Structure formats: structure tokens, C-alpha cells
Amino acid sequence: AKKNLKEGTASEKDLAVLEGQACAWCAETLLSMTQSEGVKTTYCSQTCAEEGRLKRGSSTAGIRAQVFTLEGGVCRKCRIDAHALFRRISSLEPPERLNALIN
């Protein structure tokens, strides 16, 4: 929304987001009860908050922790247990690490 405003292409939804009247992720109108309770929020739901934070990269450590919780250190694409590999390699002395990775 800020980028669109700067470029002069802001839509009504962009303006509503910037004014705190719409969700920063999905641009749906925020509930009036949320606004009236004195709770300042930029998202309409927990789902939008999580998606927005992930896409913005607001907390890379938090994102890594969430991915680890979901995947347990195992790559979904190649099925390598990267966490076990990390533990095994980091326990070795530096000269031994390269040999362990190659073999």
C-alpha cells in the first residue's frame, strides 16, 4: 500500500490499509469491535498476521523456528535430515568436516 501510494497508484483498499481501516495482508475491512476496543491491529486474523510476517521477513529467527517445528529439520524436497547432518558435522574437528561432507 505504501509503495502504491508513493507511485501514485494507490487504490481505495490501499488507502484503507494505510488508514488502519483494512487488514494489511488481505485488505478486508477490519471489524469495528476490534478497532473500538482500543487494540491497534493491522491484521483481521491470526492467519493474516502470520502470513504477513512471513512474507515481510520480520523475524528470520522466528521463521526458521516455525519451519523447524513443521519439518523437524528434514528437507521436504530431498528428504535429507539436515538437522542430524548439522549435529554430526558440527561435532567434528574442522579438518574432519570436509571429509565427512564428501563421504
Short mmCIF file of C-alpha atoms in Angstrom, two decimals:
data_model
loop_
_atom_site.label_atom_id
_atom_site.label_comp_id
_atom_site.label_asym_id
_atom_site.label_seq_id
_atom_site.Cartn_x
_atom_site.Cartn_y
_atom_site.Cartn_z
CA ALA A 1 0.00 0.00 0.00
CA LYS A 2 2.82 2.41 0.87
CA LYS A 3 4.62 1.59 -2.37
CA ASN A 4 1.44 2.14 -4.38
CA LEU A 5 0.81 5.45 -2.63
CA LYS A 6 4.37 6.58 -3.36
CA GLU A 7 3.97 5.60 -7.03
CA GLY A 8 0.58 7.32 -7.26
CA THR A 9 -1.28 4.08 -7.95
CA ALA A 10 -2.95 3.55 -4.56
CA SER A 11 -6.40 2.00 -4.70
CA GLU A 12 -9.22 2.54 -2.21
CA LYS A 13 -8.17 -0.67 -0.46
CA ASP A 14 -4.57 0.58 -0.23
CA LEU A 15 -5.79 3.80 1.38
CA ALA A 16 -7.98 1.84 3.80
CA VAL A 17 -4.96 -0.26 4.83
CA LEU A 18 -2.85 2.86 5.37
CA GLU A 19 -5.62 4.45 7.43
CA GLY A 20 -5.90 1.34 9.63
CA GLN A 21 -9.37 0.50 8.34
CA ALA A 22 -8.40 -2.68 6.45
CA CYS A 23 -6.20 -5.72 7.02
CA ALA A 24 -2.59 -5.20 5.94
CA TRP A 25 -2.49 -8.68 4.36
CA CYS A 26 -5.87 -9.35 2.71
CA ALA A 27 -7.23 -5.75 2.66
CA GLU A 28 -10.58 -6.87 4.09
CA THR A 29 -12.30 -4.33 6.32
CA LEU A 30 -11.30 -4.65 9.96
CA LEU A 31 -14.12 -5.32 12.37
CA SER A 32 -15.34 -2.21 14.16
CA MET A 33 -15.27 -4.03 17.50
CA THR A 34 -11.55 -4.70 17.06
CA GLN A 35 -10.94 -1.04 16.40
CA SER A 36 -13.17 0.18 19.22
CA GLU A 37 -11.62 -2.00 21.95
CA GLY A 38 -8.50 0.14 21.83
CA VAL A 39 -6.47 -2.69 20.37
CA LYS A 40 -4.41 -1.41 17.48
CA THR A 41 -4.11 -4.15 14.91
CA THR A 42 -3.14 -4.24 11.27
CA TYR A 43 -4.49 -7.74 10.57
CA CYS A 44 -8.00 -9.18 10.61
CA SER A 45 -6.95 -12.63 11.84
CA GLN A 46 -4.09 -14.66 13.23
CA THR A 47 -3.70 -16.31 9.81
CA CYS A 48 -3.23 -12.96 8.07
CA ALA A 49 -0.81 -11.83 10.79
CA GLU A 50 1.34 -14.93 10.33
CA GLU A 51 1.28 -14.71 6.53
CA GLY A 52 2.11 -11.01 6.62
CA ARG A 53 5.03 -11.51 8.98
CA LEU A 54 6.37 -14.44 6.95
CA LYS A 55 6.21 -12.56 3.67
CA ARG A 56 7.75 -9.42 5.18
CA GLY A 57 10.51 -11.47 6.80
CA SER A 58 10.06 -9.59 10.06
CA SER A 59 11.72 -12.25 12.17
CA THR A 60 14.04 -14.61 10.37
CA ALA A 61 14.84 -16.45 13.61
CA GLY A 62 11.13 -16.88 14.24
CA ILE A 63 10.54 -18.09 10.70
CA ARG A 64 13.37 -20.62 10.99
CA ALA A 65 11.92 -21.85 14.29
CA GLN A 66 8.48 -22.26 12.71
CA VAL A 67 9.91 -24.17 9.74
CA PHE A 68 11.91 -26.40 12.08
CA THR A 69 8.79 -27.08 14.14
CA LEU A 70 6.89 -28.05 11.00
CA GLU A 71 9.60 -30.06 9.26
CA GLY A 72 11.83 -31.24 12.12
CA GLY A 73 14.97 -30.43 10.16
CA VAL A 74 14.10 -32.77 7.28
CA CYS A 75 14.01 -31.25 3.80
CA ARG A 76 10.64 -31.87 2.18
CA LYS A 77 12.14 -31.87 -1.29
CA CYS A 78 15.16 -34.18 -0.94
CA ARG A 79 14.27 -35.83 2.41
CA ILE A 80 17.75 -35.19 3.88
CA ASP A 81 17.76 -34.81 7.66
CA ALA A 82 19.65 -31.53 7.66
CA HIS A 83 19.47 -31.14 11.42
CA ALA A 84 21.08 -34.54 12.03
CA LEU A 85 23.73 -33.68 9.44
CA PHE A 86 24.40 -30.36 11.16
CA ARG A 87 24.76 -32.04 14.56
CA ARG A 88 27.10 -34.69 13.15
CA ILE A 89 29.32 -32.24 11.23
CA SER A 90 29.47 -29.62 13.99
CA SER A 91 30.68 -32.25 16.47
CA LEU A 92 33.76 -32.94 14.31
CA GLU A 93 37.03 -31.06 14.34
CA PRO A 94 37.35 -28.60 11.43
CA PRO A 95 39.81 -30.71 9.41
CA GLU A 96 37.47 -33.72 9.64
CA ARG A 97 34.39 -31.80 8.47
CA LEU A 98 35.27 -31.67 4.78
CA ASN A 99 35.98 -35.41 4.65
CA ALA A 100 32.70 -36.17 6.38
CA LEU A 101 30.76 -33.99 3.93
CA ILE A 102 32.43 -35.54 0.89
CA ASN A 103 31.87 -39.13 2.06
#
